[in-house]
Short mmCIF file of C-alpha atoms in Angstrom, two decimals:
data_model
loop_
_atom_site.label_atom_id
_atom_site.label_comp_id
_atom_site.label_asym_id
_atom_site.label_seq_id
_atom_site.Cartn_x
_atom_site.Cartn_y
_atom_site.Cartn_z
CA UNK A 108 52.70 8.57 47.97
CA UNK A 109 49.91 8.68 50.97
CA UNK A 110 49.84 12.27 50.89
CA UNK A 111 50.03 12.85 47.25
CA UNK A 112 47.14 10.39 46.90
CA UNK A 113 45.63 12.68 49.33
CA UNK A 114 46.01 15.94 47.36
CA UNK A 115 44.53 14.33 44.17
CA UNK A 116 41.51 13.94 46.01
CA UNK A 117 41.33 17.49 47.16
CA UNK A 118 42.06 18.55 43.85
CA UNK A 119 39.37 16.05 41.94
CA UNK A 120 36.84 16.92 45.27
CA UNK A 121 37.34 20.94 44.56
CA UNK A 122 37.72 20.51 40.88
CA UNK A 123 41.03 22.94 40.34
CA UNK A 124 44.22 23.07 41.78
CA UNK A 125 44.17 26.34 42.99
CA UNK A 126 40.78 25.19 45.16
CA UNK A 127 42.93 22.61 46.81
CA UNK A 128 45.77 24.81 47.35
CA UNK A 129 43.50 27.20 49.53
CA UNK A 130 42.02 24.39 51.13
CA UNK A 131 45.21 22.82 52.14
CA UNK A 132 47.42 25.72 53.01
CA UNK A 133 49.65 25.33 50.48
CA UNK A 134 50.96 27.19 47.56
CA UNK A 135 49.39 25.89 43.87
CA UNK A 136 52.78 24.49 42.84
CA UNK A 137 53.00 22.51 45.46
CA UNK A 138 49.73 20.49 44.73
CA UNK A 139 50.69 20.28 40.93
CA UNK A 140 54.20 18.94 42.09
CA UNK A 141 52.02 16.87 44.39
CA UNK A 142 50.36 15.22 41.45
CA UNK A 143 53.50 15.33 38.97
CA UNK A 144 55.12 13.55 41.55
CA UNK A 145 51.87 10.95 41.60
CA UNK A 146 51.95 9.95 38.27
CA UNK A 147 55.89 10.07 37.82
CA UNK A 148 55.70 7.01 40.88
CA UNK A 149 52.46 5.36 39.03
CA UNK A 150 54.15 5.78 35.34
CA UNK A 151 50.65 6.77 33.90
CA UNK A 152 48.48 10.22 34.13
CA UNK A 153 45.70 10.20 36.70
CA UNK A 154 44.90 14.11 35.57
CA UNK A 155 43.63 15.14 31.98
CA UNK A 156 44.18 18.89 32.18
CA UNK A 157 42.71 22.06 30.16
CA UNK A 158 42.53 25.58 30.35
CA UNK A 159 38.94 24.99 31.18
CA UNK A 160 38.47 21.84 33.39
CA UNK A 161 40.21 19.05 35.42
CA UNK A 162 38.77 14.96 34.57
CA UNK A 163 40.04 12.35 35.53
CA UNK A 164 41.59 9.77 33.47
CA UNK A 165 40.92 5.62 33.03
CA UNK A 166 43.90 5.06 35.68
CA UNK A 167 42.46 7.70 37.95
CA UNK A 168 39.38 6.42 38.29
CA UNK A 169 40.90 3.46 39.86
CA UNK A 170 42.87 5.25 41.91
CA UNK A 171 40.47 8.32 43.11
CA UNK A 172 38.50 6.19 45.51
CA UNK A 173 41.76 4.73 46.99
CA UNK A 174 42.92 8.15 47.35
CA UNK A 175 39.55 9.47 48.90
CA UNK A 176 39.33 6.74 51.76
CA UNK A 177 42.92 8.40 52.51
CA UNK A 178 41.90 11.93 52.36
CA UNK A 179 39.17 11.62 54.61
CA UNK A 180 41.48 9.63 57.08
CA UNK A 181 43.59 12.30 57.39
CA UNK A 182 40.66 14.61 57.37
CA UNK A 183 39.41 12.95 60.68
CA UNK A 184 42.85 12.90 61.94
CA UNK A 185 43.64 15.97 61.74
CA UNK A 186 40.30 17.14 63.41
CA UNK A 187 40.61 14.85 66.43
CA UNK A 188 44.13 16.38 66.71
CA UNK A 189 42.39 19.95 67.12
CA UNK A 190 39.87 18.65 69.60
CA UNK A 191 42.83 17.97 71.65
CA UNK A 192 43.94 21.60 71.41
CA UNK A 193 40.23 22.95 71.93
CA UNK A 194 38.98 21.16 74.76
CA UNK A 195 35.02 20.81 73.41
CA UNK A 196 32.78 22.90 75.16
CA UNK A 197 28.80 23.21 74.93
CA UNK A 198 26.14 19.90 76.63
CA UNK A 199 26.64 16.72 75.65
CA UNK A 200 23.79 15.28 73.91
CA UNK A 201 23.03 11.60 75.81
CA UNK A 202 20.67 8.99 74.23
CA UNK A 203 19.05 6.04 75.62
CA UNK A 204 16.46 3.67 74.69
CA UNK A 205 13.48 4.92 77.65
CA UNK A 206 12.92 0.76 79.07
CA UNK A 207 17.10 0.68 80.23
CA UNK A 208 17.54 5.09 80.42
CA UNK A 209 14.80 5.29 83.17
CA UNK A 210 16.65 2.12 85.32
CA UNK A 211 19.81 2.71 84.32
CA UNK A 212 20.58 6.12 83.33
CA UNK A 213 18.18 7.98 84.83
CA UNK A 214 20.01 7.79 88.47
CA UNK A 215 23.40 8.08 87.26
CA UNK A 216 22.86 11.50 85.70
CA UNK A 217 22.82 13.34 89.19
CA UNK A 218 26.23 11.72 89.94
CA UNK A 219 27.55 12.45 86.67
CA UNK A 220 27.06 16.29 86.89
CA UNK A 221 28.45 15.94 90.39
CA UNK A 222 31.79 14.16 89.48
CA UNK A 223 31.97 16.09 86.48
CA UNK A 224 30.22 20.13 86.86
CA UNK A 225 31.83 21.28 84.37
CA UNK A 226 30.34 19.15 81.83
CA UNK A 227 26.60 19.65 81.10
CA UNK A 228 24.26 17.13 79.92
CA UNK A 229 21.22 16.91 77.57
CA UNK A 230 19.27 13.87 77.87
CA UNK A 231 16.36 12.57 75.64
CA UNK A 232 14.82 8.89 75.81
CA UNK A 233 14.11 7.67 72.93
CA UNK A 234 13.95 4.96 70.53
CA UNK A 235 16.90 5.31 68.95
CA UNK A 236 20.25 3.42 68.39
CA UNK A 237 22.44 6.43 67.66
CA UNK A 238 19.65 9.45 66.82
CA UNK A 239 21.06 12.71 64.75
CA UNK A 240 22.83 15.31 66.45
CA UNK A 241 23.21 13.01 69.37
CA UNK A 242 26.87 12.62 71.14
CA UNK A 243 26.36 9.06 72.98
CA UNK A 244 24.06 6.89 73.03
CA UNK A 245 22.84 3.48 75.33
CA UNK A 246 21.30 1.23 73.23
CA UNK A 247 20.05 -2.84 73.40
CA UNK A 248 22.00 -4.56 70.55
CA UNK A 249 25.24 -3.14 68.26
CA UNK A 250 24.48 -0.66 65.03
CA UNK A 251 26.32 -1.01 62.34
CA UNK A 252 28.24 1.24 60.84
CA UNK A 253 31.94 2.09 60.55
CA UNK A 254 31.14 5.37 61.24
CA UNK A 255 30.91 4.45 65.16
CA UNK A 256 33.04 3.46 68.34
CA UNK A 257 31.49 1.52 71.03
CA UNK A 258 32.08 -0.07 74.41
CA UNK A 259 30.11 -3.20 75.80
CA UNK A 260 28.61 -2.19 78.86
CA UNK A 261 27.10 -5.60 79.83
CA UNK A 262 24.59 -8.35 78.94
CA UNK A 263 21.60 -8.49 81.21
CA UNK A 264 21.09 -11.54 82.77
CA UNK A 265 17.66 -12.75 82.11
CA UNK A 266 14.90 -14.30 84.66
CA UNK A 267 11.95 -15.85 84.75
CA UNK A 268 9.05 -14.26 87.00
CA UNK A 269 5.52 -14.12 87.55
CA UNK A 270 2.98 -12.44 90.42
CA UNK A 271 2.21 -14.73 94.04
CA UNK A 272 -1.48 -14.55 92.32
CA UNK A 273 -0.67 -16.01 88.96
CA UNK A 274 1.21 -19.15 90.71
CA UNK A 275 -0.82 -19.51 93.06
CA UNK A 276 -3.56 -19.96 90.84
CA UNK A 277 -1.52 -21.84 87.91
CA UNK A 278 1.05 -23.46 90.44
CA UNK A 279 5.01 -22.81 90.48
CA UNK A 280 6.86 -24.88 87.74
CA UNK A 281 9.46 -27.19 89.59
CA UNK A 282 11.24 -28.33 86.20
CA UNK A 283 11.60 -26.33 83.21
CA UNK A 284 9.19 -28.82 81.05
CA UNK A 285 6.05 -27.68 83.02
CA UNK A 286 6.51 -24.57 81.41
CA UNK A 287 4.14 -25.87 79.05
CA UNK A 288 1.11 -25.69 80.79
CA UNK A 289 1.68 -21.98 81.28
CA UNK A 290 1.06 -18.44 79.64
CA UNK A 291 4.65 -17.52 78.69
CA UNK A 292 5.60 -13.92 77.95
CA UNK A 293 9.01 -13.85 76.23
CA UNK A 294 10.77 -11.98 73.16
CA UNK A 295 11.69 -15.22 71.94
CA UNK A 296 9.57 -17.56 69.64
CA UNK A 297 11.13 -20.40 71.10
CA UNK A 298 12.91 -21.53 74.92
CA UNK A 299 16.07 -22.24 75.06
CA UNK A 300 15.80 -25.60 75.68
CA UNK A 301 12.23 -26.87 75.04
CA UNK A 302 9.55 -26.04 72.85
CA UNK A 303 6.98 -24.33 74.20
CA UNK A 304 3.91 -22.86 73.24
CA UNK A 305 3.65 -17.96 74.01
CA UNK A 306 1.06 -16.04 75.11
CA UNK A 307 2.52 -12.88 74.44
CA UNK A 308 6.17 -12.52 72.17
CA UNK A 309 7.22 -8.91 71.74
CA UNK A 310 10.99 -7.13 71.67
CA UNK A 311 9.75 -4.41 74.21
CA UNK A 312 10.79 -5.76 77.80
CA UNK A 313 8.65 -3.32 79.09
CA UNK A 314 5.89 -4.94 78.04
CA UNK A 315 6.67 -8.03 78.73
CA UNK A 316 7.44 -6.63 82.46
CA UNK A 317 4.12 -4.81 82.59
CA UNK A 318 2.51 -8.36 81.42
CA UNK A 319 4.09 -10.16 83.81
CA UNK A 320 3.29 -7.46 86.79
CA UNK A 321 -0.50 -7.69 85.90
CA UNK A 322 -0.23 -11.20 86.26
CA UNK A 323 -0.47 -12.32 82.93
CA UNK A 324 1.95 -14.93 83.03
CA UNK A 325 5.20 -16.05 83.31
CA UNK A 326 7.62 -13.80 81.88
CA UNK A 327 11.67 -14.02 80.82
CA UNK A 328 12.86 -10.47 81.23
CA UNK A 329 16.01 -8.62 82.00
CA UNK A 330 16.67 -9.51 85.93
CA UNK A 331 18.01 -5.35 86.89
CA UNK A 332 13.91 -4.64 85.12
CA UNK A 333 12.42 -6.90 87.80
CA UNK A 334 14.88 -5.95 91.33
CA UNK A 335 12.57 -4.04 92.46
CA UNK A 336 9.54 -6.02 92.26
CA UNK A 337 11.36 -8.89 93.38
CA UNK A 338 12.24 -7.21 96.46
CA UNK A 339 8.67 -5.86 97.42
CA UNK A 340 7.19 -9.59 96.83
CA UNK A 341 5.34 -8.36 93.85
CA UNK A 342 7.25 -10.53 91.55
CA UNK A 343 8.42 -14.29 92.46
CA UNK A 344 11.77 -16.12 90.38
CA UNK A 345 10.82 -19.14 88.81
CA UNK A 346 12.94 -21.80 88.13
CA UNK A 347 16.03 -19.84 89.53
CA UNK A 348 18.71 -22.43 88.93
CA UNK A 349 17.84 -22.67 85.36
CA UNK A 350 20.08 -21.51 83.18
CA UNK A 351 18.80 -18.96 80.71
CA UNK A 352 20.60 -17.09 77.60
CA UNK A 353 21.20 -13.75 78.78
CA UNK A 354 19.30 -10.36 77.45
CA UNK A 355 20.43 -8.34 74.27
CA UNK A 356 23.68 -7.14 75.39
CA UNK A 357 24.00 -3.46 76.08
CA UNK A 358 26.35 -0.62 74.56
CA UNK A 359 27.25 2.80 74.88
CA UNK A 360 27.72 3.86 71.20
CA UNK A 361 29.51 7.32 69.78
CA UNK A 362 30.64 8.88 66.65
CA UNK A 363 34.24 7.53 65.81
CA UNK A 364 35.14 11.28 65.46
CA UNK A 365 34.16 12.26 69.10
CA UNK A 366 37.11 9.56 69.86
CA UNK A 367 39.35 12.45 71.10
CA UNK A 368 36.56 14.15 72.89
CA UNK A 369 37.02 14.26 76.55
CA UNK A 370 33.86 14.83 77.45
CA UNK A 371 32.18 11.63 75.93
CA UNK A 372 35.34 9.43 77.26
CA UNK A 373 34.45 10.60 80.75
CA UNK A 374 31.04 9.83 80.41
CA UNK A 375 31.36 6.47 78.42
CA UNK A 376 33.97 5.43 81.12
CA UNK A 377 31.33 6.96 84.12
CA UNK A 378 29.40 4.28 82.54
CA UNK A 379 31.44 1.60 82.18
CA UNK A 380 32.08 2.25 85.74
CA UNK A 381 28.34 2.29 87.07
CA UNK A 382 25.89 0.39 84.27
CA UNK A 383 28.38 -3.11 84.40
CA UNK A 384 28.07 -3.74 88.36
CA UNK A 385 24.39 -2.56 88.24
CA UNK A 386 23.79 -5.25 85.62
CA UNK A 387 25.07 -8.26 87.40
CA UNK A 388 22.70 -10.28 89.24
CA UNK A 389 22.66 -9.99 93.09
#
């Protein structure tokens, strides 16, 4: 019954039998045994046909969109079975939000193309979960969509940080509840523990690290965004053995379709690879 569900659809989608026969391969008789056979198994008619056009009846408009989900399954089946037989050629189009592709991505790419030469990139930063066109994509946070695969390439652990000059001049909070006498620069409205009162709340990190690097307060931030100024003494931890929720976590995100596709499985596992050890805190 699967695939004669599947041929109704064709039929209804192309409006004629002999439409679906061309589309399918088959000869014409077959798809109107295909349906015979339909409604013979469902005891009612699904088709009302004339000389001049195809509608469907009561009992096949309950069944058409049960037998649509099924033709486009084996739609996508049938064209990740071809992708296996012609290996996908042409760049492959990479995505990544700019704050995480510039320290992440950005020095990957050379040892991509040198692990893989035979696969060429195109790379764009932008704002984008999974933008059109586009092949993979790293992104803060999951899109929905059942359209799309993933795979979890880490949750950021999350520090708090400020300049020498800013605690110097405000002083170095020994316990998280004298927090409160400081200019706070967080994406969150609230800690994750106490109450306390923001200078600055936005969902960019980068401007909450730029914030922070100009001395503007203390900020909680994605520890990988703040290695580096960490390790030039630009940027002090504060409070290091407090425990803090960890950033959005980050994925690598794909069209379900391109699930056959070799090259976004090499890259996706490349990053797996690469972007989970450079995420964990040293």
């Amino acid at each position: 019954m699967p695939a004669q569900l599947a041929v109704l659809a064709k039929v209804v989608d192309l409006n004629g039998f002999s439409a679906a026969a061309r589309a399918l391969g088959v000869p014409k008789a077959a798809v109107s045994r295909a349906v015979a056979d339909l409604e013979k198994s469902l005891g009612v008619r699904v088709l009302e046909r004339t000389t001049r056009r195809l509608a469907l009846t009561a009992a096949g408009h309950l069944v058409y969109p049960h037998a649509k989900r099924l033709l486009d399954e084996t739609d996508t089946a049938r064209t990740q079975i071809a992708r296996l037989h012609s290996p996908p050629t042409g760049p492959l189009r990479v995505a990544a939000d700019p704050i995480y592709g510039r320290v992440l991505l950005t020095p990957l790419v050379p040892r991509f193309l040198e692990s893989f030469p035979e696969i060429p990139l195109e790379v764009a930063l932008r704002a984008a979960n999974l933008p059109e066109g586009c092949d993979v994509a790293i992104c803060a946070g999951l899109p929905g969509g059942s359209e799309l695969a993933h795979r979890l390439l880490g949750s950021p652990p999350a520090i708090l940080c400020a300049t020498p000059t800013y605690l110097q001049q405000r002083g170095t909070p020994a316990k998280p509840e004298e927090l409160r006498g400081h200019d706070l620069l967080t994406p969150d409205v609230e800690g994750p523990e106490i109450r306390l009162t923001l200078k600055l709340a936005v969902n960019d990190p980068a401007v909450l690290h730029a914030a922070a690097a100009a001395g503007l307060g203390i900020g909680l931030l994605p520890e990988f965004l703040c290695r580096q100024g960490i390790a030039t003494g630009r940027l002090r931890l504060v409070l290091a053995d407090w425990s803090l929720p960890p950033a959005a976590p980050l994925y690598a995100v794909y069209p379900a379709v391109l699930g056959a596709d070799s090259r976004v499985l090499r890259f996706v596992d490349f990053l797996a690879a690469n972007v989970i050890p450079a995420l964990s805190r040293t």
